[in-house]
Amino acid sequence: MTNLLAFENLSINFETPTGPVHAVRNVNFVVPENKVVGIVGESGCGKTTVISAAMNLLSNNAVVASGRVSFQQEDILNLSEPELRRIRGEKISMVFQDPMTSQNPVISIGKQMMDIQYRQSSLTKEMKRANAVDMLNRVGIPDPEMRLNQFPHELSGGMRQRISIAMAILMKPSILIADEPTTALDVTMEAQIIHLLRELQREFSSSILFASHNLGLIAELCDEVIVMYAGEIAEKGSCHDIFHRPSHPYTKALLACDPSRVMERTKKLPTIQGDVPDLQIIPKGCVFADRCPSVHDSCYDHRPGEVLVGANHKASCHLLDNG
């Protein structure tokens, strides 16, 4: 199986007035061809930083301390702006969390979708408009001809997000990156968007890198799952392994907090005690030690290594090291 996108020993810092924030450290994983890979974890664990690196959309204060992000053997982080424009949109595309920040409020939907096709010089204006109408149909937008003349503020949140997806897949990219695209939507629309992404992934034989804190969405959409905590990968494996055979205490704690797994009536839902650590100061040992219910002395002394716990299933925990 071909790996379209590879994160190799990626570490990213953010420079701040009080010192560098070590946001992502030693991240290694791949996005195979025709697969959906999910990144899950609490807020502040590095999900958005990792997927932003995949399109070299890091903020100005970001510093790549080590590693590379390879797309078809090219290191995206070392490409020039003209080279990035060759890849963005056509080969790698992105759906952001809030469509109102990714769509231009003063340009009509039709004009924005036609502008995306600017490299296809062989197409006439009418052909580009027909492509836009066809793609809006595919994502379930009613009256697409009329919608092309509207502006983002005239549409509902769910319709704006569907249009964002239509824009992202208009050029039929090899990889679609989605950064929590359903956070601002209600539960019904959320389910529709996930179903839509799955259908489009199969139809276009593309790969998806999907970041979310919602375990239910990850379970429904993804083939493989990356569990991140405090800028590091705690566990990675197939969706079945992560949800049915979790190995890392953090993964187990996340799953225990899923409301769908709470079988008894209760006034208080389970939570993970404590907070994600300050990433300006990296602990000497395991980053999850202060919140781990199974912590022991060696967890504070040195960092755990990655342990193979099954076929293509790995976790970083001292408990696994000790057998």
PDB file of C-alpha atoms in Angstrom:
ATOM      1  CA  MET A   1       0.000   0.000   0.000  1.00  0.00           C
ATOM      2  CA  THR A   2       1.327   3.427  -0.995  1.00  0.00           C
ATOM      3  CA  ASN A   3       1.783   6.050   1.722  1.00  0.00           C
ATOM      4  CA  LEU A   4       0.732   9.421   0.293  1.00  0.00           C
ATOM      5  CA  LEU A   5       1.636  11.516   3.319  1.00  0.00           C
ATOM      6  CA  ALA A   6       4.287  10.783   5.934  1.00  0.00           C
ATOM      7  CA  PHE A   7       5.147  12.626   9.155  1.00  0.00           C
ATOM      8  CA  GLU A   8       8.720  11.753  10.059  1.00  0.00           C
ATOM      9  CA  ASN A   9      10.062  12.637  13.514  1.00  0.00           C
ATOM     10  CA  LEU A  10       8.218  15.976  13.360  1.00  0.00           C
ATOM     11  CA  SER A  11       8.803  18.457  16.184  1.00  0.00           C
ATOM     12  CA  ILE A  12       7.366  21.993  16.126  1.00  0.00           C
ATOM     13  CA  ASN A  13       7.874  24.851  18.592  1.00  0.00           C
ATOM     14  CA  PHE A  14       6.066  28.173  18.865  1.00  0.00           C
ATOM     15  CA  GLU A  15       8.148  31.169  19.903  1.00  0.00           C
ATOM     16  CA  THR A  16       6.441  33.315  22.553  1.00  0.00           C
ATOM     17  CA  PRO A  17       7.567  36.245  24.737  1.00  0.00           C
ATOM     18  CA  THR A  18       7.902  33.864  27.698  1.00  0.00           C
ATOM     19  CA  GLY A  19       9.835  31.213  25.790  1.00  0.00           C
ATOM     20  CA  PRO A  20       9.211  28.455  23.244  1.00  0.00           C
ATOM     21  CA  VAL A  21       6.142  26.205  23.461  1.00  0.00           C
ATOM     22  CA  HIS A  22       7.063  22.665  22.439  1.00  0.00           C
ATOM     23  CA  ALA A  23       3.730  22.020  20.737  1.00  0.00           C
ATOM     24  CA  VAL A  24       4.570  18.839  18.798  1.00  0.00           C
ATOM     25  CA  ARG A  25       7.399  16.403  19.496  1.00  0.00           C
ATOM     26  CA  ASN A  26       8.703  13.397  17.564  1.00  0.00           C
ATOM     27  CA  VAL A  27       5.498  12.670  15.655  1.00  0.00           C
ATOM     28  CA  ASN A  28       5.696   9.709  13.273  1.00  0.00           C
ATOM     29  CA  PHE A  29       2.807   8.298  11.242  1.00  0.00           C
ATOM     30  CA  VAL A  30       1.635   7.874   7.651  1.00  0.00           C
ATOM     31  CA  VAL A  31      -1.563   8.415   5.672  1.00  0.00           C
ATOM     32  CA  PRO A  32      -1.920   5.472   3.263  1.00  0.00           C
ATOM     33  CA  GLU A  33      -3.623   5.649  -0.108  1.00  0.00           C
ATOM     34  CA  ASN A  34      -7.444   5.314  -0.007  1.00  0.00           C
ATOM     35  CA  LYS A  35      -7.568   5.334   3.811  1.00  0.00           C
ATOM     36  CA  VAL A  36      -9.084   7.621   6.447  1.00  0.00           C
ATOM     37  CA  VAL A  37      -6.697   8.426   9.306  1.00  0.00           C
ATOM     38  CA  GLY A  38      -8.061  10.131  12.403  1.00  0.00           C
ATOM     39  CA  ILE A  39      -6.197  12.184  15.006  1.00  0.00           C
ATOM     40  CA  VAL A  40      -7.944  12.332  18.367  1.00  0.00           C
ATOM     41  CA  GLY A  41      -7.121  13.971  21.670  1.00  0.00           C
ATOM     42  CA  GLU A  42      -8.072  16.788  24.009  1.00  0.00           C
ATOM     43  CA  SER A  43      -7.771  20.445  23.051  1.00  0.00           C
ATOM     44  CA  GLY A  44      -4.151  21.575  23.169  1.00  0.00           C
ATOM     45  CA  CYS A  45      -2.693  18.181  22.318  1.00  0.00           C
ATOM     46  CA  GLY A  46      -1.290  19.197  18.922  1.00  0.00           C
ATOM     47  CA  LYS A  47      -3.901  17.941  16.432  1.00  0.00           C
ATOM     48  CA  THR A  48      -4.294  21.207  14.516  1.00  0.00           C
ATOM     49  CA  THR A  49      -0.545  21.903  14.542  1.00  0.00           C
ATOM     50  CA  VAL A  50       0.160  18.530  12.934  1.00  0.00           C
ATOM     51  CA  ILE A  51      -2.418  18.865  10.178  1.00  0.00           C
ATOM     52  CA  SER A  52      -1.449  22.499   9.527  1.00  0.00           C
ATOM     53  CA  ALA A  53       2.100  21.288   8.913  1.00  0.00           C
ATOM     54  CA  ALA A  54       0.726  18.974   6.202  1.00  0.00           C
ATOM     55  CA  MET A  55      -0.057  22.050   4.076  1.00  0.00           C
ATOM     56  CA  ASN A  56       2.698  24.265   5.506  1.00  0.00           C
ATOM     57  CA  LEU A  57       0.096  26.588   7.010  1.00  0.00           C
ATOM     58  CA  LEU A  58       1.917  27.068  10.310  1.00  0.00           C
ATOM     59  CA  SER A  59       1.846  30.500  11.943  1.00  0.00           C
ATOM     60  CA  ASN A  60       4.761  32.913  11.621  1.00  0.00           C
ATOM     61  CA  ASN A  61       6.069  32.131  15.102  1.00  0.00           C
ATOM     62  CA  ALA A  62       6.270  28.388  14.399  1.00  0.00           C
ATOM     63  CA  VAL A  63       9.703  26.768  14.202  1.00  0.00           C
ATOM     64  CA  VAL A  64      10.177  23.258  12.818  1.00  0.00           C
ATOM     65  CA  ALA A  65      12.747  21.911  15.288  1.00  0.00           C
ATOM     66  CA  SER A  66      13.181  18.591  13.482  1.00  0.00           C
ATOM     67  CA  GLY A  67      11.642  16.190  11.012  1.00  0.00           C
ATOM     68  CA  ARG A  68       9.767  16.461   7.740  1.00  0.00           C
ATOM     69  CA  VAL A  69       6.333  16.092   6.197  1.00  0.00           C
ATOM     70  CA  SER A  70       6.603  14.146   2.951  1.00  0.00           C
ATOM     71  CA  PHE A  71       3.960  14.136   0.237  1.00  0.00           C
ATOM     72  CA  GLN A  72       4.876  11.754  -2.581  1.00  0.00           C
ATOM     73  CA  GLN A  73       8.511  11.968  -1.444  1.00  0.00           C
ATOM     74  CA  GLU A  74       8.547  15.807  -1.424  1.00  0.00           C
ATOM     75  CA  ASP A  75       9.221  17.607   1.869  1.00  0.00           C
ATOM     76  CA  ILE A  76       6.336  20.070   2.101  1.00  0.00           C
ATOM     77  CA  LEU A  77       8.052  22.118   4.806  1.00  0.00           C
ATOM     78  CA  ASN A  78      10.921  23.040   2.467  1.00  0.00           C
ATOM     79  CA  LEU A  79       8.887  23.982  -0.604  1.00  0.00           C
ATOM     80  CA  SER A  80       8.725  27.556  -1.915  1.00  0.00           C
ATOM     81  CA  GLU A  81       5.415  29.418  -2.187  1.00  0.00           C
ATOM     82  CA  PRO A  82       5.048  28.720  -5.951  1.00  0.00           C
ATOM     83  CA  GLU A  83       5.740  25.020  -5.288  1.00  0.00           C
ATOM     84  CA  LEU A  84       3.181  24.979  -2.463  1.00  0.00           C
ATOM     85  CA  ARG A  85       0.560  26.547  -4.728  1.00  0.00           C
ATOM     86  CA  ARG A  86       1.132  23.662  -7.131  1.00  0.00           C
ATOM     87  CA  ILE A  87       0.192  21.196  -4.384  1.00  0.00           C
ATOM     88  CA  ARG A  88      -2.456  23.035  -2.360  1.00  0.00           C
ATOM     89  CA  GLY A  89      -5.971  22.548  -3.628  1.00  0.00           C
ATOM     90  CA  GLU A  90      -5.052  20.204  -6.462  1.00  0.00           C
ATOM     91  CA  LYS A  91      -3.219  17.468  -4.524  1.00  0.00           C
ATOM     92  CA  ILE A  92      -3.887  18.303  -0.876  1.00  0.00           C
ATOM     93  CA  SER A  93      -6.979  20.218   0.176  1.00  0.00           C
ATOM     94  CA  MET A  94      -8.362  21.278   3.546  1.00  0.00           C
ATOM     95  CA  VAL A  95     -11.725  21.780   5.240  1.00  0.00           C
ATOM     96  CA  PHE A  96     -11.437  24.131   8.198  1.00  0.00           C
ATOM     97  CA  GLN A  97     -13.416  24.113  11.441  1.00  0.00           C
ATOM     98  CA  ASP A  98     -15.370  27.310  10.730  1.00  0.00           C
ATOM     99  CA  PRO A  99     -16.550  27.852   7.132  1.00  0.00           C
ATOM    100  CA  MET A 100     -17.144  31.567   7.790  1.00  0.00           C
ATOM    101  CA  THR A 101     -13.391  32.062   8.224  1.00  0.00           C
ATOM    102  CA  SER A 102     -12.459  30.029   5.133  1.00  0.00           C
ATOM    103  CA  GLN A 103     -15.009  31.529   2.727  1.00  0.00           C
ATOM    104  CA  ASN A 104     -14.784  35.124   1.526  1.00  0.00           C
ATOM    105  CA  PRO A 105     -17.871  36.973   2.853  1.00  0.00           C
ATOM    106  CA  VAL A 106     -17.907  39.540   0.024  1.00  0.00           C
ATOM    107  CA  ILE A 107     -17.554  37.140  -2.918  1.00  0.00           C
ATOM    108  CA  SER A 108     -20.378  34.911  -4.130  1.00  0.00           C
ATOM    109  CA  ILE A 109     -20.154  31.145  -3.742  1.00  0.00           C
ATOM    110  CA  GLY A 110     -20.054  30.716  -7.533  1.00  0.00           C
ATOM    111  CA  LYS A 111     -17.175  33.169  -8.001  1.00  0.00           C
ATOM    112  CA  GLN A 112     -15.185  31.479  -5.244  1.00  0.00           C
ATOM    113  CA  MET A 113     -15.706  28.018  -6.745  1.00  0.00           C
ATOM    114  CA  MET A 114     -14.770  29.225 -10.231  1.00  0.00           C
ATOM    115  CA  ASP A 115     -11.636  30.930  -8.887  1.00  0.00           C
ATOM    116  CA  ILE A 116     -10.492  27.592  -7.438  1.00  0.00           C
ATOM    117  CA  GLN A 117     -10.301  26.251 -11.002  1.00  0.00           C
ATOM    118  CA  TYR A 118      -7.965  29.034 -12.191  1.00  0.00           C
ATOM    119  CA  ARG A 119      -5.255  26.567 -13.287  1.00  0.00           C
ATOM    120  CA  GLN A 120      -7.606  24.791 -15.682  1.00  0.00           C
ATOM    121  CA  SER A 121      -7.081  27.225 -18.537  1.00  0.00           C
ATOM    122  CA  SER A 122      -8.670  24.835 -21.051  1.00  0.00           C
ATOM    123  CA  LEU A 123     -12.075  25.234 -19.381  1.00  0.00           C
ATOM    124  CA  THR A 124     -14.481  28.000 -20.341  1.00  0.00           C
ATOM    125  CA  LYS A 125     -16.362  30.046 -17.751  1.00  0.00           C
ATOM    126  CA  GLU A 126     -19.506  28.020 -18.471  1.00  0.00           C
ATOM    127  CA  MET A 127     -17.647  24.724 -17.967  1.00  0.00           C
ATOM    128  CA  LYS A 128     -16.214  25.884 -14.645  1.00  0.00           C
ATOM    129  CA  ARG A 129     -19.676  26.938 -13.491  1.00  0.00           C
ATOM    130  CA  ALA A 130     -21.058  23.544 -14.541  1.00  0.00           C
ATOM    131  CA  ASN A 131     -18.335  21.842 -12.487  1.00  0.00           C
ATOM    132  CA  ALA A 132     -19.330  23.943  -9.466  1.00  0.00           C
ATOM    133  CA  VAL A 133     -23.009  23.049  -9.891  1.00  0.00           C
ATOM    134  CA  ASP A 134     -22.147  19.358 -10.198  1.00  0.00           C
ATOM    135  CA  MET A 135     -20.044  19.404  -7.038  1.00  0.00           C
ATOM    136  CA  LEU A 136     -22.736  21.217  -5.033  1.00  0.00           C
ATOM    137  CA  ASN A 137     -25.165  18.523  -6.177  1.00  0.00           C
ATOM    138  CA  ARG A 138     -22.779  15.832  -4.977  1.00  0.00           C
ATOM    139  CA  VAL A 139     -22.616  17.303  -1.466  1.00  0.00           C
ATOM    140  CA  GLY A 140     -26.402  17.605  -1.247  1.00  0.00           C
ATOM    141  CA  ILE A 141     -26.933  21.347  -1.733  1.00  0.00           C
ATOM    142  CA  PRO A 142     -30.498  22.017  -2.993  1.00  0.00           C
ATOM    143  CA  ASP A 143     -30.975  24.417  -5.935  1.00  0.00           C
ATOM    144  CA  PRO A 144     -27.229  24.642  -6.651  1.00  0.00           C
ATOM    145  CA  GLU A 145     -27.657  27.059  -9.558  1.00  0.00           C
ATOM    146  CA  MET A 146     -29.311  29.563  -7.229  1.00  0.00           C
ATOM    147  CA  ARG A 147     -26.766  28.996  -4.429  1.00  0.00           C
ATOM    148  CA  LEU A 148     -23.898  29.987  -6.708  1.00  0.00           C
ATOM    149  CA  ASN A 149     -25.265  33.534  -6.730  1.00  0.00           C
ATOM    150  CA  GLN A 150     -25.546  33.724  -2.949  1.00  0.00           C
ATOM    151  CA  PHE A 151     -23.007  34.841  -0.364  1.00  0.00           C
ATOM    152  CA  PRO A 152     -21.846  32.791   2.664  1.00  0.00           C
ATOM    153  CA  HIS A 153     -23.917  34.781   5.183  1.00  0.00           C
ATOM    154  CA  GLU A 154     -27.101  33.847   3.319  1.00  0.00           C
ATOM    155  CA  LEU A 155     -26.628  30.135   4.046  1.00  0.00           C
ATOM    156  CA  SER A 156     -27.001  28.009   7.175  1.00  0.00           C
ATOM    157  CA  GLY A 157     -23.981  26.632   9.009  1.00  0.00           C
ATOM    158  CA  GLY A 158     -24.542  23.140   7.659  1.00  0.00           C
ATOM    159  CA  MET A 159     -24.839  24.363   4.088  1.00  0.00           C
ATOM    160  CA  ARG A 160     -21.705  26.507   4.434  1.00  0.00           C
ATOM    161  CA  GLN A 161     -19.750  23.495   5.652  1.00  0.00           C
ATOM    162  CA  ARG A 162     -21.061  21.351   2.778  1.00  0.00           C
ATOM    163  CA  ILE A 163     -19.964  24.077   0.373  1.00  0.00           C
ATOM    164  CA  SER A 164     -16.532  24.140   2.056  1.00  0.00           C
ATOM    165  CA  ILE A 165     -16.270  20.415   1.392  1.00  0.00           C
ATOM    166  CA  ALA A 166     -17.398  20.938  -2.222  1.00  0.00           C
ATOM    167  CA  MET A 167     -14.693  23.586  -2.658  1.00  0.00           C
ATOM    168  CA  ALA A 168     -12.076  21.320  -1.115  1.00  0.00           C
ATOM    169  CA  ILE A 169     -12.807  18.362  -3.399  1.00  0.00           C
ATOM    170  CA  LEU A 170     -13.541  20.372  -6.548  1.00  0.00           C
ATOM    171  CA  MET A 171     -10.067  19.639  -7.943  1.00  0.00           C
ATOM    172  CA  LYS A 172     -10.269  15.977  -6.794  1.00  0.00           C
ATOM    173  CA  PRO A 173      -7.196  16.081  -4.518  1.00  0.00           C
ATOM    174  CA  SER A 174      -5.320  12.965  -3.433  1.00  0.00           C
ATOM    175  CA  ILE A 175      -5.712  13.886   0.248  1.00  0.00           C
ATOM    176  CA  LEU A 176      -8.457  15.815   2.019  1.00  0.00           C
ATOM    177  CA  ILE A 177      -7.545  17.251   5.424  1.00  0.00           C
ATOM    178  CA  ALA A 178     -10.393  18.054   7.795  1.00  0.00           C
ATOM    179  CA  ASP A 179      -9.790  20.014  11.011  1.00  0.00           C
ATOM    180  CA  GLU A 180     -12.794  19.328  13.273  1.00  0.00           C
ATOM    181  CA  PRO A 181     -15.226  20.224  10.460  1.00  0.00           C
ATOM    182  CA  THR A 182     -18.360  19.390  12.482  1.00  0.00           C
ATOM    183  CA  THR A 183     -17.646  21.189  15.774  1.00  0.00           C
ATOM    184  CA  ALA A 184     -20.052  24.078  15.089  1.00  0.00           C
ATOM    185  CA  LEU A 185     -22.860  21.843  13.767  1.00  0.00           C
ATOM    186  CA  ASP A 186     -25.775  20.148  15.498  1.00  0.00           C
ATOM    187  CA  VAL A 187     -25.787  16.372  15.952  1.00  0.00           C
ATOM    188  CA  THR A 188     -28.020  15.651  12.952  1.00  0.00           C
ATOM    189  CA  MET A 189     -25.929  17.753  10.568  1.00  0.00           C
ATOM    190  CA  GLU A 190     -22.755  16.316  12.080  1.00  0.00           C
ATOM    191  CA  ALA A 191     -23.863  12.793  11.135  1.00  0.00           C
ATOM    192  CA  GLN A 192     -24.734  13.926   7.607  1.00  0.00           C
ATOM    193  CA  ILE A 193     -21.318  15.532   7.109  1.00  0.00           C
ATOM    194  CA  ILE A 194     -19.497  12.386   8.283  1.00  0.00           C
ATOM    195  CA  HIS A 195     -21.612  10.215   5.989  1.00  0.00           C
ATOM    196  CA  LEU A 196     -20.886  12.638   3.147  1.00  0.00           C
ATOM    197  CA  LEU A 197     -17.116  12.535   3.739  1.00  0.00           C
ATOM    198  CA  ARG A 198     -17.152   8.732   3.701  1.00  0.00           C
ATOM    199  CA  GLU A 199     -19.127   8.622   0.458  1.00  0.00           C
ATOM    200  CA  LEU A 200     -16.863  11.161  -1.235  1.00  0.00           C
ATOM    201  CA  GLN A 201     -13.734   9.343  -0.069  1.00  0.00           C
ATOM    202  CA  ARG A 202     -14.960   6.144  -1.692  1.00  0.00           C
ATOM    203  CA  GLU A 203     -16.178   7.879  -4.839  1.00  0.00           C
ATOM    204  CA  PHE A 204     -12.921   9.728  -5.529  1.00  0.00           C
ATOM    205  CA  SER A 205     -10.590   7.036  -4.064  1.00  0.00           C
ATOM    206  CA  SER A 206      -8.900   9.696  -1.976  1.00  0.00           C
ATOM    207  CA  SER A 207      -7.366   9.685   1.500  1.00  0.00           C
ATOM    208  CA  ILE A 208      -8.595  11.745   4.449  1.00  0.00           C
ATOM    209  CA  LEU A 209      -6.686  13.059   7.464  1.00  0.00           C
ATOM    210  CA  PHE A 210      -9.378  13.899  10.014  1.00  0.00           C
ATOM    211  CA  ALA A 211      -8.773  15.663  13.340  1.00  0.00           C
ATOM    212  CA  SER A 212     -11.426  15.623  16.068  1.00  0.00           C
ATOM    213  CA  HIS A 213     -11.985  15.347  19.797  1.00  0.00           C
ATOM    214  CA  ASN A 214     -15.224  13.437  19.122  1.00  0.00           C
ATOM    215  CA  LEU A 215     -14.608   9.719  19.609  1.00  0.00           C
ATOM    216  CA  GLY A 216     -17.910   8.747  17.984  1.00  0.00           C
ATOM    217  CA  LEU A 217     -16.997  10.500  14.740  1.00  0.00           C
ATOM    218  CA  ILE A 218     -13.538   8.960  14.718  1.00  0.00           C
ATOM    219  CA  ALA A 219     -15.006   5.479  15.231  1.00  0.00           C
ATOM    220  CA  GLU A 220     -17.544   5.937  12.446  1.00  0.00           C
ATOM    221  CA  LEU A 221     -15.287   7.506   9.836  1.00  0.00           C
ATOM    222  CA  CYS A 222     -11.702   6.326  10.285  1.00  0.00           C
ATOM    223  CA  ASP A 223      -9.710   3.250   9.289  1.00  0.00           C
ATOM    224  CA  GLU A 224      -6.697   4.119  11.435  1.00  0.00           C
ATOM    225  CA  VAL A 225      -6.417   6.289  14.552  1.00  0.00           C
ATOM    226  CA  ILE A 226      -3.636   8.396  16.071  1.00  0.00           C
ATOM    227  CA  VAL A 227      -4.151   9.271  19.771  1.00  0.00           C
ATOM    228  CA  MET A 228      -2.246  12.420  20.730  1.00  0.00           C
ATOM    229  CA  TYR A 229      -1.549  13.792  24.168  1.00  0.00           C
ATOM    230  CA  ALA A 230       0.468  16.932  25.036  1.00  0.00           C
ATOM    231  CA  GLY A 231       2.093  17.072  21.594  1.00  0.00           C
ATOM    232  CA  GLU A 232       3.110  13.406  21.460  1.00  0.00           C
ATOM    233  CA  ILE A 233       1.577  10.254  20.015  1.00  0.00           C
ATOM    234  CA  ALA A 234       0.370   8.111  22.901  1.00  0.00           C
ATOM    235  CA  GLU A 235      -1.037   5.291  20.783  1.00  0.00           C
ATOM    236  CA  LYS A 236      -1.720   4.445  17.150  1.00  0.00           C
ATOM    237  CA  GLY A 237      -3.365   1.549  15.366  1.00  0.00           C
ATOM    238  CA  SER A 238      -6.429   0.441  13.471  1.00  0.00           C
ATOM    239  CA  CYS A 239      -9.781   1.850  14.517  1.00  0.00           C
ATOM    240  CA  HIS A 240     -10.777  -1.596  15.832  1.00  0.00           C
ATOM    241  CA  ASP A 241      -7.621  -1.902  17.945  1.00  0.00           C
ATOM    242  CA  ILE A 242      -7.931   1.558  19.458  1.00  0.00           C
ATOM    243  CA  PHE A 243     -11.596   1.172  20.401  1.00  0.00           C
ATOM    244  CA  HIS A 244     -11.634  -2.505  21.369  1.00  0.00           C
ATOM    245  CA  ARG A 245      -8.071  -3.130  22.573  1.00  0.00           C
ATOM    246  CA  PRO A 246      -6.745   0.200  23.908  1.00  0.00           C
ATOM    247  CA  SER A 247      -3.322  -0.109  25.552  1.00  0.00           C
ATOM    248  CA  HIS A 248      -2.313   3.348  26.750  1.00  0.00           C
ATOM    249  CA  PRO A 249      -3.902   4.655  29.992  1.00  0.00           C
ATOM    250  CA  TYR A 250      -4.746   7.920  28.220  1.00  0.00           C
ATOM    251  CA  THR A 251      -6.624   6.126  25.437  1.00  0.00           C
ATOM    252  CA  LYS A 252      -8.525   4.103  28.038  1.00  0.00           C
ATOM    253  CA  ALA A 253      -9.362   7.292  29.951  1.00  0.00           C
ATOM    254  CA  LEU A 254     -10.606   9.015  26.775  1.00  0.00           C
ATOM    255  CA  LEU A 255     -12.847   6.082  25.929  1.00  0.00           C
ATOM    256  CA  ALA A 256     -14.178   5.968  29.494  1.00  0.00           C
ATOM    257  CA  CYS A 257     -15.292   9.602  29.090  1.00  0.00           C
ATOM    258  CA  ASP A 258     -17.374   8.820  25.995  1.00  0.00           C
ATOM    259  CA  PRO A 259     -21.019   9.401  27.060  1.00  0.00           C
ATOM    260  CA  SER A 260     -22.190   6.545  24.817  1.00  0.00           C
ATOM    261  CA  ARG A 261     -20.208   4.118  27.007  1.00  0.00           C
ATOM    262  CA  VAL A 262     -21.825   5.252  30.243  1.00  0.00           C
ATOM    263  CA  MET A 263     -24.398   2.521  30.876  1.00  0.00           C
ATOM    264  CA  GLU A 264     -25.723   3.642  34.271  1.00  0.00           C
ATOM    265  CA  ARG A 265     -27.781   6.717  35.040  1.00  0.00           C
ATOM    266  CA  THR A 266     -25.609   9.395  36.585  1.00  0.00           C
ATOM    267  CA  LYS A 267     -25.717  13.115  37.347  1.00  0.00           C
ATOM    268  CA  LYS A 268     -22.033  13.555  36.506  1.00  0.00           C
ATOM    269  CA  LEU A 269     -20.254  12.307  33.407  1.00  0.00           C
ATOM    270  CA  PRO A 270     -16.738  10.843  33.819  1.00  0.00           C
ATOM    271  CA  THR A 271     -13.753  13.127  33.177  1.00  0.00           C
ATOM    272  CA  ILE A 272      -9.973  12.844  33.201  1.00  0.00           C
ATOM    273  CA  GLN A 273      -8.715  14.575  36.322  1.00  0.00           C
ATOM    274  CA  GLY A 274      -6.143  17.345  35.853  1.00  0.00           C
ATOM    275  CA  ASP A 275      -5.066  19.315  32.790  1.00  0.00           C
ATOM    276  CA  VAL A 276      -2.763  18.990  29.806  1.00  0.00           C
ATOM    277  CA  PRO A 277       0.723  20.062  31.041  1.00  0.00           C
ATOM    278  CA  ASP A 278       2.368  23.374  30.195  1.00  0.00           C
ATOM    279  CA  LEU A 279       4.326  22.604  27.031  1.00  0.00           C
ATOM    280  CA  GLN A 280       6.946  25.270  27.736  1.00  0.00           C
ATOM    281  CA  ILE A 281       8.458  22.855  30.242  1.00  0.00           C
ATOM    282  CA  ILE A 282       8.569  19.245  29.043  1.00  0.00           C
ATOM    283  CA  PRO A 283       8.481  16.692  31.880  1.00  0.00           C
ATOM    284  CA  LYS A 284      11.517  14.442  32.267  1.00  0.00           C
ATOM    285  CA  GLY A 285       9.372  11.331  32.235  1.00  0.00           C
ATOM    286  CA  CYS A 286       5.978  10.440  30.768  1.00  0.00           C
ATOM    287  CA  VAL A 287       3.856  13.490  29.883  1.00  0.00           C
ATOM    288  CA  PHE A 288       0.713  11.736  31.134  1.00  0.00           C
ATOM    289  CA  ALA A 289       2.187  10.740  34.513  1.00  0.00           C
ATOM    290  CA  ASP A 290       0.450  13.455  36.582  1.00  0.00           C
ATOM    291  CA  ARG A 291      -2.998  12.306  35.395  1.00  0.00           C
ATOM    292  CA  CYS A 292      -2.393   8.583  35.038  1.00  0.00           C
ATOM    293  CA  PRO A 293      -4.215   6.248  37.471  1.00  0.00           C
ATOM    294  CA  SER A 294      -1.507   3.579  36.981  1.00  0.00           C
ATOM    295  CA  VAL A 295       1.526   5.809  37.490  1.00  0.00           C
ATOM    296  CA  HIS A 296       4.671   4.457  39.197  1.00  0.00           C
ATOM    297  CA  ASP A 297       8.118   5.881  39.986  1.00  0.00           C
ATOM    298  CA  SER A 298       9.771   5.098  36.662  1.00  0.00           C
ATOM    299  CA  CYS A 299       7.076   7.131  34.886  1.00  0.00           C
ATOM    300  CA  TYR A 300       8.605  10.300  36.363  1.00  0.00           C
ATOM    301  CA  ASP A 301      12.229   9.262  35.792  1.00  0.00           C
ATOM    302  CA  HIS A 302      12.441   8.624  32.054  1.00  0.00           C
ATOM    303  CA  ARG A 303      10.322   8.717  28.933  1.00  0.00           C
ATOM    304  CA  PRO A 304       8.558   5.590  27.720  1.00  0.00           C
ATOM    305  CA  GLY A 305       9.501   4.100  24.368  1.00  0.00           C
ATOM    306  CA  GLU A 306       7.105   2.981  21.677  1.00  0.00           C
ATOM    307  CA  VAL A 307       6.008  -0.631  22.158  1.00  0.00           C
ATOM    308  CA  LEU A 308       4.461  -2.906  19.551  1.00  0.00           C
ATOM    309  CA  VAL A 309       1.319  -4.340  21.159  1.00  0.00           C
ATOM    310  CA  GLY A 310      -0.195  -5.864  18.022  1.00  0.00           C
ATOM    311  CA  ALA A 311       0.071  -5.864  14.259  1.00  0.00           C
ATOM    312  CA  ASN A 312       0.514  -2.163  13.345  1.00  0.00           C
ATOM    313  CA  HIS A 313      -0.664  -1.258  16.863  1.00  0.00           C
ATOM    314  CA  LYS A 314       1.809   0.731  18.984  1.00  0.00           C
ATOM    315  CA  ALA A 315       1.684   2.588  22.287  1.00  0.00           C
ATOM    316  CA  SER A 316       4.175   4.493  24.442  1.00  0.00           C
ATOM    317  CA  CYS A 317       3.835   3.429  28.080  1.00  0.00           C
ATOM    318  CA  HIS A 318       6.113   1.986  30.793  1.00  0.00           C
ATOM    319  CA  LEU A 319       3.382  -0.494  31.766  1.00  0.00           C
ATOM    320  CA  LEU A 320       3.764  -2.141  28.367  1.00  0.00           C
ATOM    321  CA  ASP A 321       7.567  -2.092  28.647  1.00  0.00           C
ATOM    322  CA  ASN A 322       7.310  -4.130  31.838  1.00  0.00           C
ATOM    323  CA  GLY A 323       5.256  -6.796  30.093  1.00  0.00           C
TER     324      GLY A 323
END
